[in-house]
PDB file of C-alpha atoms in Angstrom:
ATOM      1  CA  MET A   1       0.197   0.176   0.107  1.00  0.00           C
ATOM      2  CA  THR A   2       1.500   3.194  -1.093  1.00  0.00           C
ATOM      3  CA  GLY A   3       0.961   6.763   0.356  1.00  0.00           C
ATOM      4  CA  PRO A   4       1.170   7.849   3.924  1.00  0.00           C
ATOM      5  CA  ARG A   5       1.017   5.229   6.976  1.00  0.00           C
ATOM      6  CA  LEU A   6      -0.158   5.184  10.444  1.00  0.00           C
ATOM      7  CA  ASP A   7       2.315   2.407  12.045  1.00  0.00           C
ATOM      8  CA  GLY A   8       2.602   3.244  15.413  1.00  0.00           C
ATOM      9  CA  ARG A   9      -0.173   5.558  15.667  1.00  0.00           C
ATOM     10  CA  ARG A  10      -3.505   4.960  17.825  1.00  0.00           C
ATOM     11  CA  VAL A  11      -6.704   6.471  16.278  1.00  0.00           C
ATOM     12  CA  ALA A  12     -10.270   5.940  18.042  1.00  0.00           C
ATOM     13  CA  VAL A  13     -13.319   5.373  15.822  1.00  0.00           C
ATOM     14  CA  THR A  14     -16.602   6.626  17.353  1.00  0.00           C
ATOM     15  CA  ARG A  15     -18.675   3.816  15.400  1.00  0.00           C
ATOM     16  CA  GLY A  16     -17.899   0.324  15.349  1.00  0.00           C
ATOM     17  CA  LYS A  17     -19.215  -2.915  13.737  1.00  0.00           C
ATOM     18  CA  GLY A  18     -16.335  -5.215  14.323  1.00  0.00           C
ATOM     19  CA  GLY A  19     -14.507  -6.094  11.408  1.00  0.00           C
ATOM     20  CA  ASP A  20     -17.401  -4.826   9.228  1.00  0.00           C
ATOM     21  CA  ASP A  21     -16.792  -1.033   9.830  1.00  0.00           C
ATOM     22  CA  PRO A  22     -14.658   0.371   6.551  1.00  0.00           C
ATOM     23  CA  LEU A  23     -13.205   3.174   8.545  1.00  0.00           C
ATOM     24  CA  ALA A  24     -11.655   1.012  11.341  1.00  0.00           C
ATOM     25  CA  ALA A  25     -10.642  -1.608   8.588  1.00  0.00           C
ATOM     26  CA  ARG A  26      -9.226   1.030   6.416  1.00  0.00           C
ATOM     27  CA  LEU A  27      -7.128   2.650   9.622  1.00  0.00           C
ATOM     28  CA  ARG A  28      -5.904  -0.834  10.225  1.00  0.00           C
ATOM     29  CA  ALA A  29      -4.786  -1.535   6.746  1.00  0.00           C
ATOM     30  CA  LEU A  30      -2.593   1.705   7.106  1.00  0.00           C
ATOM     31  CA  GLY A  31      -0.964   0.330  10.307  1.00  0.00           C
ATOM     32  CA  ALA A  32      -3.052   2.038  13.154  1.00  0.00           C
ATOM     33  CA  GLU A  33      -3.941   0.512  16.147  1.00  0.00           C
ATOM     34  CA  VAL A  34      -7.466   1.212  16.122  1.00  0.00           C
ATOM     35  CA  LEU A  35     -10.137   1.947  19.560  1.00  0.00           C
ATOM     36  CA  GLU A  36     -13.666   1.185  18.681  1.00  0.00           C
ATOM     37  CA  ALA A  37     -15.768   3.199  20.794  1.00  0.00           C
ATOM     38  CA  PRO A  38     -19.256   3.066  19.331  1.00  0.00           C
ATOM     39  CA  ALA A  39     -20.906   6.482  20.061  1.00  0.00           C
ATOM     40  CA  VAL A  40     -24.426   6.246  18.881  1.00  0.00           C
ATOM     41  CA  ALA A  41     -26.853   3.396  17.950  1.00  0.00           C
ATOM     42  CA  THR A  42     -30.101   3.210  16.106  1.00  0.00           C
ATOM     43  CA  ALA A  43     -33.741   2.514  17.383  1.00  0.00           C
ATOM     44  CA  PRO A  44     -37.097   2.316  15.633  1.00  0.00           C
ATOM     45  CA  PRO A  45     -38.857   5.466  15.127  1.00  0.00           C
ATOM     46  CA  ALA A  46     -41.529   6.553  17.560  1.00  0.00           C
ATOM     47  CA  SER A  47     -44.003   5.748  15.050  1.00  0.00           C
ATOM     48  CA  TRP A  48     -44.003   3.349  12.077  1.00  0.00           C
ATOM     49  CA  ALA A  49     -47.134   5.192  10.581  1.00  0.00           C
ATOM     50  CA  PRO A  50     -45.597   8.214   8.539  1.00  0.00           C
ATOM     51  CA  LEU A  51     -43.244   5.376   6.856  1.00  0.00           C
ATOM     52  CA  ASP A  52     -45.476   2.746   6.759  1.00  0.00           C
ATOM     53  CA  ALA A  53     -48.172   5.210   4.656  1.00  0.00           C
ATOM     54  CA  ALA A  54     -45.562   6.205   2.518  1.00  0.00           C
ATOM     55  CA  LEU A  55     -44.290   2.553   1.353  1.00  0.00           C
ATOM     56  CA  ALA A  56     -47.990   1.771   0.753  1.00  0.00           C
ATOM     57  CA  GLU A  57     -47.774   4.071  -2.237  1.00  0.00           C
ATOM     58  CA  LEU A  58     -44.151   4.029  -3.532  1.00  0.00           C
ATOM     59  CA  GLU A  59     -45.684   4.087  -6.835  1.00  0.00           C
ATOM     60  CA  ALA A  60     -47.121   7.461  -6.591  1.00  0.00           C
ATOM     61  CA  PHE A  61     -43.361   9.076  -6.058  1.00  0.00           C
ATOM     62  CA  ASP A  62     -41.127  10.152  -8.666  1.00  0.00           C
ATOM     63  CA  TRP A  63     -37.994   9.953  -6.423  1.00  0.00           C
ATOM     64  CA  ILE A  64     -36.646   8.497  -3.287  1.00  0.00           C
ATOM     65  CA  ALA A  65     -33.898  10.510  -1.567  1.00  0.00           C
ATOM     66  CA  PHE A  66     -31.589   8.788   0.817  1.00  0.00           C
ATOM     67  CA  ALA A  67     -29.411  10.641   2.677  1.00  0.00           C
ATOM     68  CA  SER A  68     -27.520   7.960   4.582  1.00  0.00           C
ATOM     69  CA  ALA A  69     -26.652   4.319   4.366  1.00  0.00           C
ATOM     70  CA  THR A  70     -28.760   3.756   7.595  1.00  0.00           C
ATOM     71  CA  ALA A  71     -31.954   5.237   5.926  1.00  0.00           C
ATOM     72  CA  VAL A  72     -31.405   2.682   3.227  1.00  0.00           C
ATOM     73  CA  GLU A  73     -31.149  -0.043   5.304  1.00  0.00           C
ATOM     74  CA  ALA A  74     -33.898   1.126   7.821  1.00  0.00           C
ATOM     75  CA  ALA A  75     -36.345   1.882   5.248  1.00  0.00           C
ATOM     76  CA  LEU A  76     -35.726  -1.153   2.789  1.00  0.00           C
ATOM     77  CA  GLY A  77     -35.877  -3.286   5.858  1.00  0.00           C
ATOM     78  CA  ARG A  78     -39.393  -1.919   6.951  1.00  0.00           C
ATOM     79  CA  LEU A  79     -40.342  -2.949   3.543  1.00  0.00           C
ATOM     80  CA  GLU A  80     -39.457  -5.934   3.524  1.00  0.00           C
ATOM     81  CA  ALA A  81     -40.882  -6.606   7.072  1.00  0.00           C
ATOM     82  CA  LEU A  82     -44.373  -5.258   5.740  1.00  0.00           C
ATOM     83  CA  GLY A  83     -43.825  -7.655   2.740  1.00  0.00           C
ATOM     84  CA  ARG A  84     -44.243  -5.154   0.263  1.00  0.00           C
ATOM     85  CA  PRO A  85     -42.456  -5.032  -3.166  1.00  0.00           C
ATOM     86  CA  PRO A  86     -39.648  -2.873  -3.649  1.00  0.00           C
ATOM     87  CA  PRO A  87     -40.017   0.473  -5.336  1.00  0.00           C
ATOM     88  CA  PRO A  88     -41.025   0.266  -9.109  1.00  0.00           C
ATOM     89  CA  ALA A  89     -38.239   0.953 -11.812  1.00  0.00           C
ATOM     90  CA  ARG A  90     -39.993   4.068 -12.851  1.00  0.00           C
ATOM     91  CA  VAL A  91     -39.350   5.560  -9.392  1.00  0.00           C
ATOM     92  CA  ARG A  92     -36.030   6.892  -9.458  1.00  0.00           C
ATOM     93  CA  LEU A  93     -33.571   6.812  -6.441  1.00  0.00           C
ATOM     94  CA  ALA A  94     -30.957   9.469  -5.202  1.00  0.00           C
ATOM     95  CA  ALA A  95     -28.105   8.889  -2.851  1.00  0.00           C
ATOM     96  CA  VAL A  96     -26.025  11.371  -0.742  1.00  0.00           C
ATOM     97  CA  GLY A  97     -22.911   9.884  -1.342  1.00  0.00           C
ATOM     98  CA  ARG A  98     -20.589   6.798  -2.599  1.00  0.00           C
ATOM     99  CA  ALA A  99     -21.310   4.806   0.911  1.00  0.00           C
ATOM    100  CA  THR A 100     -25.056   5.316   0.623  1.00  0.00           C
ATOM    101  CA  ALA A 101     -25.013   4.665  -3.076  1.00  0.00           C
ATOM    102  CA  ALA A 102     -23.140   1.256  -2.360  1.00  0.00           C
ATOM    103  CA  ALA A 103     -25.865   0.497   0.381  1.00  0.00           C
ATOM    104  CA  LEU A 104     -28.544   0.804  -2.337  1.00  0.00           C
ATOM    105  CA  ALA A 105     -26.565  -0.896  -5.115  1.00  0.00           C
ATOM    106  CA  ARG A 106     -26.588  -3.720  -2.540  1.00  0.00           C
ATOM    107  CA  ARG A 107     -30.013  -3.777  -1.326  1.00  0.00           C
ATOM    108  CA  LEU A 108     -31.901  -2.655  -4.398  1.00  0.00           C
ATOM    109  CA  ARG A 109     -30.284  -1.303  -7.503  1.00  0.00           C
ATOM    110  CA  PRO A 110     -27.903   1.151  -8.332  1.00  0.00           C
ATOM    111  CA  PRO A 111     -29.014   4.960  -7.721  1.00  0.00           C
ATOM    112  CA  ASP A 112     -29.850   7.531 -10.429  1.00  0.00           C
ATOM    113  CA  LEU A 113     -28.130  10.127  -8.967  1.00  0.00           C
ATOM    114  CA  VAL A 114     -25.301  10.763  -6.572  1.00  0.00           C
ATOM    115  CA  PRO A 115     -23.906  14.250  -6.186  1.00  0.00           C
ATOM    116  CA  PRO A 116     -20.239  15.183  -6.332  1.00  0.00           C
ATOM    117  CA  ASP A 117     -20.192  15.963  -2.376  1.00  0.00           C
ATOM    118  CA  ALA A 118     -21.816  13.968   0.028  1.00  0.00           C
ATOM    119  CA  THR A 119     -24.116  16.398   2.079  1.00  0.00           C
ATOM    120  CA  GLY A 120     -28.084  16.859   2.127  1.00  0.00           C
ATOM    121  CA  GLU A 121     -27.286  20.210   0.498  1.00  0.00           C
ATOM    122  CA  ALA A 122     -25.535  18.893  -2.521  1.00  0.00           C
ATOM    123  CA  LEU A 123     -28.252  16.129  -2.982  1.00  0.00           C
ATOM    124  CA  ALA A 124     -30.867  18.839  -2.795  1.00  0.00           C
ATOM    125  CA  ALA A 125     -29.245  21.099  -5.284  1.00  0.00           C
ATOM    126  CA  ALA A 126     -28.527  18.226  -7.531  1.00  0.00           C
ATOM    127  CA  LEU A 127     -31.994  17.300  -7.880  1.00  0.00           C
ATOM    128  CA  ALA A 128     -33.600  20.825  -7.727  1.00  0.00           C
ATOM    129  CA  PRO A 129     -33.416  21.481 -11.522  1.00  0.00           C
ATOM    130  CA  GLY A 130     -35.865  18.700 -12.208  1.00  0.00           C
ATOM    131  CA  VAL A 131     -38.274  18.308  -9.183  1.00  0.00           C
ATOM    132  CA  ARG A 132     -40.824  20.824  -9.541  1.00  0.00           C
ATOM    133  CA  GLY A 133     -44.279  19.321  -9.244  1.00  0.00           C
ATOM    134  CA  LEU A 134     -42.666  16.052  -8.402  1.00  0.00           C
ATOM    135  CA  ARG A 135     -43.260  14.126  -5.370  1.00  0.00           C
ATOM    136  CA  VAL A 136     -40.168  12.683  -3.473  1.00  0.00           C
ATOM    137  CA  LEU A 137     -40.027  10.340  -0.525  1.00  0.00           C
ATOM    138  CA  VAL A 138     -37.221  11.143   2.048  1.00  0.00           C
ATOM    139  CA  PRO A 139     -36.772   8.258   4.602  1.00  0.00           C
ATOM    140  CA  ARG A 140     -34.431   9.574   7.087  1.00  0.00           C
ATOM    141  CA  ALA A 141     -33.427   9.985  10.798  1.00  0.00           C
ATOM    142  CA  ALA A 142     -36.137  11.447  13.261  1.00  0.00           C
ATOM    143  CA  GLU A 143     -33.855  13.792  13.964  1.00  0.00           C
ATOM    144  CA  GLY A 144     -32.529  14.379  10.376  1.00  0.00           C
ATOM    145  CA  ARG A 145     -31.028  17.775   9.208  1.00  0.00           C
ATOM    146  CA  PRO A 146     -33.217  20.004   7.515  1.00  0.00           C
ATOM    147  CA  GLU A 147     -31.154  20.875   4.408  1.00  0.00           C
ATOM    148  CA  LEU A 148     -32.290  18.172   2.005  1.00  0.00           C
ATOM    149  CA  VAL A 149     -35.949  18.363   2.970  1.00  0.00           C
ATOM    150  CA  ASP A 150     -35.832  22.184   2.801  1.00  0.00           C
ATOM    151  CA  GLY A 151     -33.844  22.278  -0.304  1.00  0.00           C
ATOM    152  CA  LEU A 152     -36.360  20.175  -2.213  1.00  0.00           C
ATOM    153  CA  ALA A 153     -39.354  22.030  -0.946  1.00  0.00           C
ATOM    154  CA  ALA A 154     -37.740  25.214  -2.013  1.00  0.00           C
ATOM    155  CA  ALA A 155     -37.393  23.783  -5.550  1.00  0.00           C
ATOM    156  CA  GLY A 156     -40.784  23.259  -5.808  1.00  0.00           C
ATOM    157  CA  ALA A 157     -41.121  19.336  -4.887  1.00  0.00           C
ATOM    158  CA  GLU A 158     -43.754  17.979  -2.970  1.00  0.00           C
ATOM    159  CA  VAL A 159     -41.607  16.443   0.046  1.00  0.00           C
ATOM    160  CA  VAL A 160     -42.671  13.330   2.191  1.00  0.00           C
ATOM    161  CA  ALA A 161     -39.882  13.397   4.948  1.00  0.00           C
ATOM    162  CA  ALA A 162     -40.719   9.804   7.065  1.00  0.00           C
ATOM    163  CA  PRO A 163     -38.741   8.952  10.133  1.00  0.00           C
ATOM    164  CA  ALA A 164     -37.193   5.283   9.548  1.00  0.00           C
ATOM    165  CA  TYR A 165     -34.984   5.068  12.437  1.00  0.00           C
ATOM    166  CA  ARG A 166     -33.603   7.251  15.632  1.00  0.00           C
ATOM    167  CA  THR A 167     -30.123   7.887  16.396  1.00  0.00           C
ATOM    168  CA  VAL A 168     -29.858   7.641  20.408  1.00  0.00           C
ATOM    169  CA  PRO A 169     -26.411   7.874  22.446  1.00  0.00           C
ATOM    170  CA  ALA A 170     -24.869   4.542  22.985  1.00  0.00           C
ATOM    171  CA  PRO A 171     -24.999   3.428  26.890  1.00  0.00           C
ATOM    172  CA  PRO A 172     -22.210   5.321  29.017  1.00  0.00           C
ATOM    173  CA  GLU A 173     -20.022   2.164  29.096  1.00  0.00           C
ATOM    174  CA  ALA A 174     -19.495   2.326  25.395  1.00  0.00           C
ATOM    175  CA  LEU A 175     -17.380   5.332  25.793  1.00  0.00           C
ATOM    176  CA  ALA A 176     -15.774   4.678  29.098  1.00  0.00           C
ATOM    177  CA  PRO A 177     -12.553   2.883  27.229  1.00  0.00           C
ATOM    178  CA  LEU A 178     -12.571   5.962  24.980  1.00  0.00           C
ATOM    179  CA  GLY A 179     -12.492   8.368  27.776  1.00  0.00           C
ATOM    180  CA  GLU A 180     -10.055   6.641  29.682  1.00  0.00           C
ATOM    181  CA  ALA A 181      -7.629   6.505  26.520  1.00  0.00           C
ATOM    182  CA  LEU A 182      -7.961  10.324  26.255  1.00  0.00           C
ATOM    183  CA  ARG A 183      -7.258  11.079  29.822  1.00  0.00           C
ATOM    184  CA  ARG A 184      -4.193   8.841  29.680  1.00  0.00           C
ATOM    185  CA  GLY A 185      -3.182  10.642  26.253  1.00  0.00           C
ATOM    186  CA  GLU A 186      -2.946   7.361  24.385  1.00  0.00           C
ATOM    187  CA  LEU A 187      -4.592   8.644  21.484  1.00  0.00           C
ATOM    188  CA  ASP A 188      -3.199  10.594  18.211  1.00  0.00           C
ATOM    189  CA  ALA A 189      -6.772  11.090  16.607  1.00  0.00           C
ATOM    190  CA  VAL A 190     -10.312  10.704  17.194  1.00  0.00           C
ATOM    191  CA  ALA A 191     -12.256  10.011  14.059  1.00  0.00           C
ATOM    192  CA  PHE A 192     -15.934  11.083  13.836  1.00  0.00           C
ATOM    193  CA  ALA A 193     -18.348   9.827  10.782  1.00  0.00           C
ATOM    194  CA  SER A 194     -21.665  11.891  11.974  1.00  0.00           C
ATOM    195  CA  PRO A 195     -22.507  14.854  13.998  1.00  0.00           C
ATOM    196  CA  SER A 196     -24.556  12.792  16.370  1.00  0.00           C
ATOM    197  CA  ALA A 197     -21.329  10.883  17.477  1.00  0.00           C
ATOM    198  CA  VAL A 198     -19.698  14.363  17.874  1.00  0.00           C
ATOM    199  CA  ARG A 199     -22.801  15.212  20.374  1.00  0.00           C
ATOM    200  CA  ALA A 200     -22.714  12.021  21.873  1.00  0.00           C
ATOM    201  CA  VAL A 201     -18.953  11.796  22.562  1.00  0.00           C
ATOM    202  CA  VAL A 202     -18.992  15.798  23.831  1.00  0.00           C
ATOM    203  CA  GLY A 203     -22.104  14.963  26.162  1.00  0.00           C
ATOM    204  CA  ALA A 204     -20.644  11.992  27.630  1.00  0.00           C
ATOM    205  CA  LEU A 205     -16.826  13.116  28.190  1.00  0.00           C
ATOM    206  CA  GLY A 206     -17.019  16.878  27.831  1.00  0.00           C
ATOM    207  CA  ALA A 207     -15.277  18.658  24.912  1.00  0.00           C
ATOM    208  CA  ALA A 208     -12.080  19.399  27.031  1.00  0.00           C
ATOM    209  CA  ALA A 209     -11.374  15.600  26.700  1.00  0.00           C
ATOM    210  CA  LEU A 210     -11.097  15.891  23.061  1.00  0.00           C
ATOM    211  CA  SER A 211      -8.810  19.035  23.042  1.00  0.00           C
ATOM    212  CA  ARG A 212      -5.838  16.641  23.831  1.00  0.00           C
ATOM    213  CA  CYS A 213      -5.684  15.099  20.272  1.00  0.00           C
ATOM    214  CA  ALA A 214      -6.205  15.303  16.283  1.00  0.00           C
ATOM    215  CA  LEU A 215     -10.043  15.510  15.681  1.00  0.00           C
ATOM    216  CA  ALA A 216     -11.050  14.231  12.124  1.00  0.00           C
ATOM    217  CA  ALA A 217     -14.320  14.579  10.785  1.00  0.00           C
ATOM    218  CA  ILE A 218     -15.901  12.618   7.691  1.00  0.00           C
ATOM    219  CA  GLY A 219     -17.399  15.842   6.089  1.00  0.00           C
ATOM    220  CA  PRO A 220     -18.574  19.283   6.660  1.00  0.00           C
ATOM    221  CA  THR A 221     -21.729  18.742   8.806  1.00  0.00           C
ATOM    222  CA  THR A 222     -19.707  16.772  10.954  1.00  0.00           C
ATOM    223  CA  ALA A 223     -16.863  19.568  11.348  1.00  0.00           C
ATOM    224  CA  ALA A 224     -19.658  21.881  12.090  1.00  0.00           C
ATOM    225  CA  ALA A 225     -20.722  19.716  15.057  1.00  0.00           C
ATOM    226  CA  LEU A 226     -17.460  19.813  16.226  1.00  0.00           C
ATOM    227  CA  ARG A 227     -17.150  23.804  15.983  1.00  0.00           C
ATOM    228  CA  GLU A 228     -20.381  24.134  17.712  1.00  0.00           C
ATOM    229  CA  ALA A 229     -18.953  22.170  20.575  1.00  0.00           C
ATOM    230  CA  GLY A 230     -16.066  24.684  20.499  1.00  0.00           C
ATOM    231  CA  LEU A 231     -13.565  22.101  18.987  1.00  0.00           C
ATOM    232  CA  GLU A 232     -11.906  22.213  15.524  1.00  0.00           C
ATOM    233  CA  ALA A 233     -11.677  19.260  13.035  1.00  0.00           C
ATOM    234  CA  SER A 234      -7.866  19.247  11.743  1.00  0.00           C
ATOM    235  CA  VAL A 235      -8.897  16.436   9.454  1.00  0.00           C
ATOM    236  CA  VAL A 236     -11.554  16.854   6.758  1.00  0.00           C
ATOM    237  CA  PRO A 237     -11.115  14.873   3.547  1.00  0.00           C
ATOM    238  CA  ALA A 238     -12.342  16.201   0.104  1.00  0.00           C
ATOM    239  CA  VAL A 239     -14.814  13.294  -0.084  1.00  0.00           C
ATOM    240  CA  SER A 240     -16.784  12.170   2.610  1.00  0.00           C
ATOM    241  CA  THR A 241     -16.043   8.364   2.650  1.00  0.00           C
ATOM    242  CA  ALA A 242     -14.849   6.169   5.217  1.00  0.00           C
ATOM    243  CA  ALA A 243     -11.696   5.125   3.103  1.00  0.00           C
ATOM    244  CA  ASP A 244     -10.956   9.057   2.280  1.00  0.00           C
ATOM    245  CA  LEU A 245     -11.115  10.007   5.975  1.00  0.00           C
ATOM    246  CA  ALA A 246      -8.549   7.295   7.093  1.00  0.00           C
ATOM    247  CA  ASP A 247      -6.289   8.007   4.317  1.00  0.00           C
ATOM    248  CA  ALA A 248      -6.696  11.897   5.325  1.00  0.00           C
ATOM    249  CA  VAL A 249      -5.740  10.911   8.852  1.00  0.00           C
ATOM    250  CA  ALA A 250      -2.595   9.166   7.355  1.00  0.00           C
ATOM    251  CA  ALA A 251      -1.682  12.120   5.510  1.00  0.00           C
ATOM    252  CA  ARG A 252      -2.138  14.638   8.531  1.00  0.00           C
ATOM    253  CA  LEU A 253      -0.098  12.310  11.218  1.00  0.00           C
ATOM    254  CA  GLY A 254       2.178   9.818   8.963  1.00  0.00           C
ATOM    255  CA  ALA A 255       3.533   7.153  10.830  1.00  0.00           C
ATOM    256  CA  ARG A 256       5.071   7.567  14.337  1.00  0.00           C
ATOM    257  CA  ARG A 257       8.945   7.896  14.080  1.00  0.00           C
TER     258      ARG A 257
END
């Protein structure tokens, strides 16, 4: 593997799915020791009724816009649980970035639209020229950011935003190893892949604990969440994917000499 490496570095990842997590896997491939400290978990929405109603009339939508891979898994999982058929081919699919697009390709089919920038605002802007008067379904987190929905509505679309899941903080014990490693100064960087992870870690450990090492954010919205907490990301990749985030951390830190 060419390019900067992370041999001798220790990086915390604030999400974790064992060997399946692409960010942790890429960091390890670059030589880093990875501390996985899942900061958030997902839960069903308070009510399935809005999503169920939308899924019952999928053929009436022109687009389905997914703002995360989690939204893909949650919405299509609910569709399967209800025993309903997948969206017909005439319903076009939009994905906020490559990870979301990959989840769609795996679970259903490749999306029709993926903007260059992996943000809800960019997805709304990419859809805006052609959605006036069209119906767009946005399955999303109950606490999802407004940029995608507001941008589509401003472009003249009829938008149905349906909660497909909730993001909840992980139990305090899940972040205890991260807090201890930060206290001991054992980490070179902490990597964040979502604003919700930032809020969960800051809420559990305090912003001061994170001031002792480099902070990496997968994209601009996550970097903004750090700024809101009084912190600054020193690593933000140009492309918001797990692999690009890991590579950007390696470019920033390099191997320990």
